[in-house]
Short mmCIF file of C-alpha atoms in Angstrom, two decimals:
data_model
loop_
_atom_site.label_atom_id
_atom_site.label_comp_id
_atom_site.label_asym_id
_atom_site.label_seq_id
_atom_site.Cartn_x
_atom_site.Cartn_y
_atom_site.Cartn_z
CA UNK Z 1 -72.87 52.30 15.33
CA UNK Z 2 -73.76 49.22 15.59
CA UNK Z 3 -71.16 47.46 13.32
CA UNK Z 4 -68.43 49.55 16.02
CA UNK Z 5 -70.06 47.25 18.70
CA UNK Z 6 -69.53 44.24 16.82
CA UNK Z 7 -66.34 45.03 15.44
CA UNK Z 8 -65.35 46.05 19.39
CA UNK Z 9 -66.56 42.86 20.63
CA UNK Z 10 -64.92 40.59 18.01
CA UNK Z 11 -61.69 41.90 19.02
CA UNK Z 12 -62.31 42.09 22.66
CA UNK Z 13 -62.79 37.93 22.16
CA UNK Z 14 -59.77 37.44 19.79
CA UNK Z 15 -57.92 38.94 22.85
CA UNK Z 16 -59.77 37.23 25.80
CA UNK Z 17 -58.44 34.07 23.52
CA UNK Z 18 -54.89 35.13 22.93
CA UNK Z 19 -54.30 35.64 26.18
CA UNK Z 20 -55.80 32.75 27.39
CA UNK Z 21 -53.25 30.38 25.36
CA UNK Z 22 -50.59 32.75 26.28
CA UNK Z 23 -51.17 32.57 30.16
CA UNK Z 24 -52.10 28.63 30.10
CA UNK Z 25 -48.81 27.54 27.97
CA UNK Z 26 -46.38 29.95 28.58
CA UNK Z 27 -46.21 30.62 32.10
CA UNK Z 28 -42.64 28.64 32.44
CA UNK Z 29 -39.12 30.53 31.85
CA UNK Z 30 -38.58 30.65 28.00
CA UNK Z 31 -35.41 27.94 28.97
CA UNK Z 32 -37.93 25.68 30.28
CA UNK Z 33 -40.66 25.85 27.77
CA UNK Z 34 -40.88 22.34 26.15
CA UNK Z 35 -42.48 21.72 22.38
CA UNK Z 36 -45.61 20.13 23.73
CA UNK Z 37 -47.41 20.43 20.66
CA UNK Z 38 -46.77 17.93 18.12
CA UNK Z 39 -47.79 17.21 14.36
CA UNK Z 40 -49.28 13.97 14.03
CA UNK Z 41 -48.25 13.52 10.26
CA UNK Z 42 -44.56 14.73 10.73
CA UNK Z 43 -41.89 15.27 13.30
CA UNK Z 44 -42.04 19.02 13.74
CA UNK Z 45 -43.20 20.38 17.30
CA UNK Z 46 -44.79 23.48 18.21
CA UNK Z 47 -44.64 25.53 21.48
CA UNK Z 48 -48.12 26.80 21.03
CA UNK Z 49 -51.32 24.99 19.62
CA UNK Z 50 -51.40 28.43 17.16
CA UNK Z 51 -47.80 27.13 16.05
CA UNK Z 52 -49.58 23.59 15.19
CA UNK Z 53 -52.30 24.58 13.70
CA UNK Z 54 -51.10 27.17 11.46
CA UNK Z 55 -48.92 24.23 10.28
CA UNK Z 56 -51.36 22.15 9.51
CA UNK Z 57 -53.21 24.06 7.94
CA UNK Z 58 -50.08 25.97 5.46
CA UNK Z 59 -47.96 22.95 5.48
CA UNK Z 60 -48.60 19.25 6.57
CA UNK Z 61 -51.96 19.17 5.27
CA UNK Z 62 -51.91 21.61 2.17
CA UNK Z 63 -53.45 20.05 -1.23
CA UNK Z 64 -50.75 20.18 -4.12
CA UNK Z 65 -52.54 21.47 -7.48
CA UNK Z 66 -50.66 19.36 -9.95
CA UNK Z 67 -51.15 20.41 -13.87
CA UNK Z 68 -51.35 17.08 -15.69
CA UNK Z 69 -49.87 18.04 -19.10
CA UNK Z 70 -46.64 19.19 -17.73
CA UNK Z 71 -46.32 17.78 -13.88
CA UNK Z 72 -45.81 21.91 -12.45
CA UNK Z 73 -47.23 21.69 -9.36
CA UNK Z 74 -49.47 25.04 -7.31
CA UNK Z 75 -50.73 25.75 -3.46
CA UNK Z 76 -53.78 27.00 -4.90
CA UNK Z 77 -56.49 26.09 -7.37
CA UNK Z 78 -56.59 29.07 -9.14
CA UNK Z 79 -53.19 29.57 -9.83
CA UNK Z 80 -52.93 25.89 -11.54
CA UNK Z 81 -56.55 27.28 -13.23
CA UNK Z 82 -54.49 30.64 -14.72
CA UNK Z 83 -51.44 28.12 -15.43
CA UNK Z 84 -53.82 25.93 -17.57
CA UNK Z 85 -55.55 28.74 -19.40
CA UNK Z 86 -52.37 31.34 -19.98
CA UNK Z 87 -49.27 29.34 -19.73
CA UNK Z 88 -49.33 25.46 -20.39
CA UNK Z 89 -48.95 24.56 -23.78
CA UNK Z 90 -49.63 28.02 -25.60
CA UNK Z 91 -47.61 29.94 -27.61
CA UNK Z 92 -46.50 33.53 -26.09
CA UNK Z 93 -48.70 35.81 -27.88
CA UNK Z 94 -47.53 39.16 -26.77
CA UNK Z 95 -44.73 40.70 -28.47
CA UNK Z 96 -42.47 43.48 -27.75
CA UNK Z 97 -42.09 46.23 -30.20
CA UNK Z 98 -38.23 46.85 -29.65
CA UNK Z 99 -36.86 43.61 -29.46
CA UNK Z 100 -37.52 39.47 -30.13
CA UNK Z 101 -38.70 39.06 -26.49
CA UNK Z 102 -42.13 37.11 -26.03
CA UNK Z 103 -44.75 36.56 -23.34
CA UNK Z 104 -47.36 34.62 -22.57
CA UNK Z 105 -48.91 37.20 -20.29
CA UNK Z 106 -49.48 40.70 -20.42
CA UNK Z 107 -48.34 41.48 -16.98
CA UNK Z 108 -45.04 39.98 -18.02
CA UNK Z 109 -44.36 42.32 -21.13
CA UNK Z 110 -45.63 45.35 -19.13
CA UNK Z 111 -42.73 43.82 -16.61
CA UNK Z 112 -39.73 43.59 -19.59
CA UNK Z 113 -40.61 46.93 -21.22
CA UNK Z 114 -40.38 48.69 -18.33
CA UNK Z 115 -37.21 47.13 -16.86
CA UNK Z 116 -35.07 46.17 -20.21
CA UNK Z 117 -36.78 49.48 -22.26
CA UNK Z 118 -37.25 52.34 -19.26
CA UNK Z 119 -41.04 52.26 -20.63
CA UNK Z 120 -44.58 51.22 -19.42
CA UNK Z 121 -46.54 48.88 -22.35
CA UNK Z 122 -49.65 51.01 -24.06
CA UNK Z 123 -52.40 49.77 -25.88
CA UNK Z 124 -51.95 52.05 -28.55
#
């Protein structure tokens, strides 16, 4: 019961502050509505501070996860960390059983078998 409250609450405040930005920058005709919100770092403009922000924090000011042996570059840590264990520099190790092709990932034969072969990859 009491995690309803909570959950009630939290959403009663994400709304209180939705339509607080809303009704404080948007009150003007859609024709009239200047970009008053602009990046610091780039030329884009945003309507809304949500507009900034979210580009701040996807875009402008994203970290680039560069792999150093071959220069491929990621969004995210742990994709250059599954890059660096499965892909760079390592020989494809799973083979399919009906024709030359070669992955370096499971997920990736499992992928060819069942588009080139009509068939899901088994263990056995």
């Amino acid at each position: 019961m009491l995690s309803k409250i909570l959950f009630f609450s939290q959403k009663v405040l994400e709304l209180r502050d939705h339509l607080y930005i809303r009704l404080t920058y948007s009150c003007e005709p859609a024709k009239f509505r200047k970009r008053k919100f602009q990046c610091p770092d780039c030329d884009k403009s945003y309507k809304y501070p949500c507009g900034l922000y979210s580009h701040r924090k996807h875009e402008c000011g994203a970290k680039i996860f560069q792999c150093p042996v071959c220069s491929r570059s990621y969004k995210y840590a742990w994709n250059l960390t599954a890059h660096r264990k499965y892909e760079c520099g390592i020989e494809p190790k799973f083979n399919c059983l009906q024709c030359p092709y070669k992955a370096k990932r499971k997920r990736d034969l499992m992928l060819h078998m069942g588009i080139k072969h009509g068939r899901l990859f088994t263990d056995n």
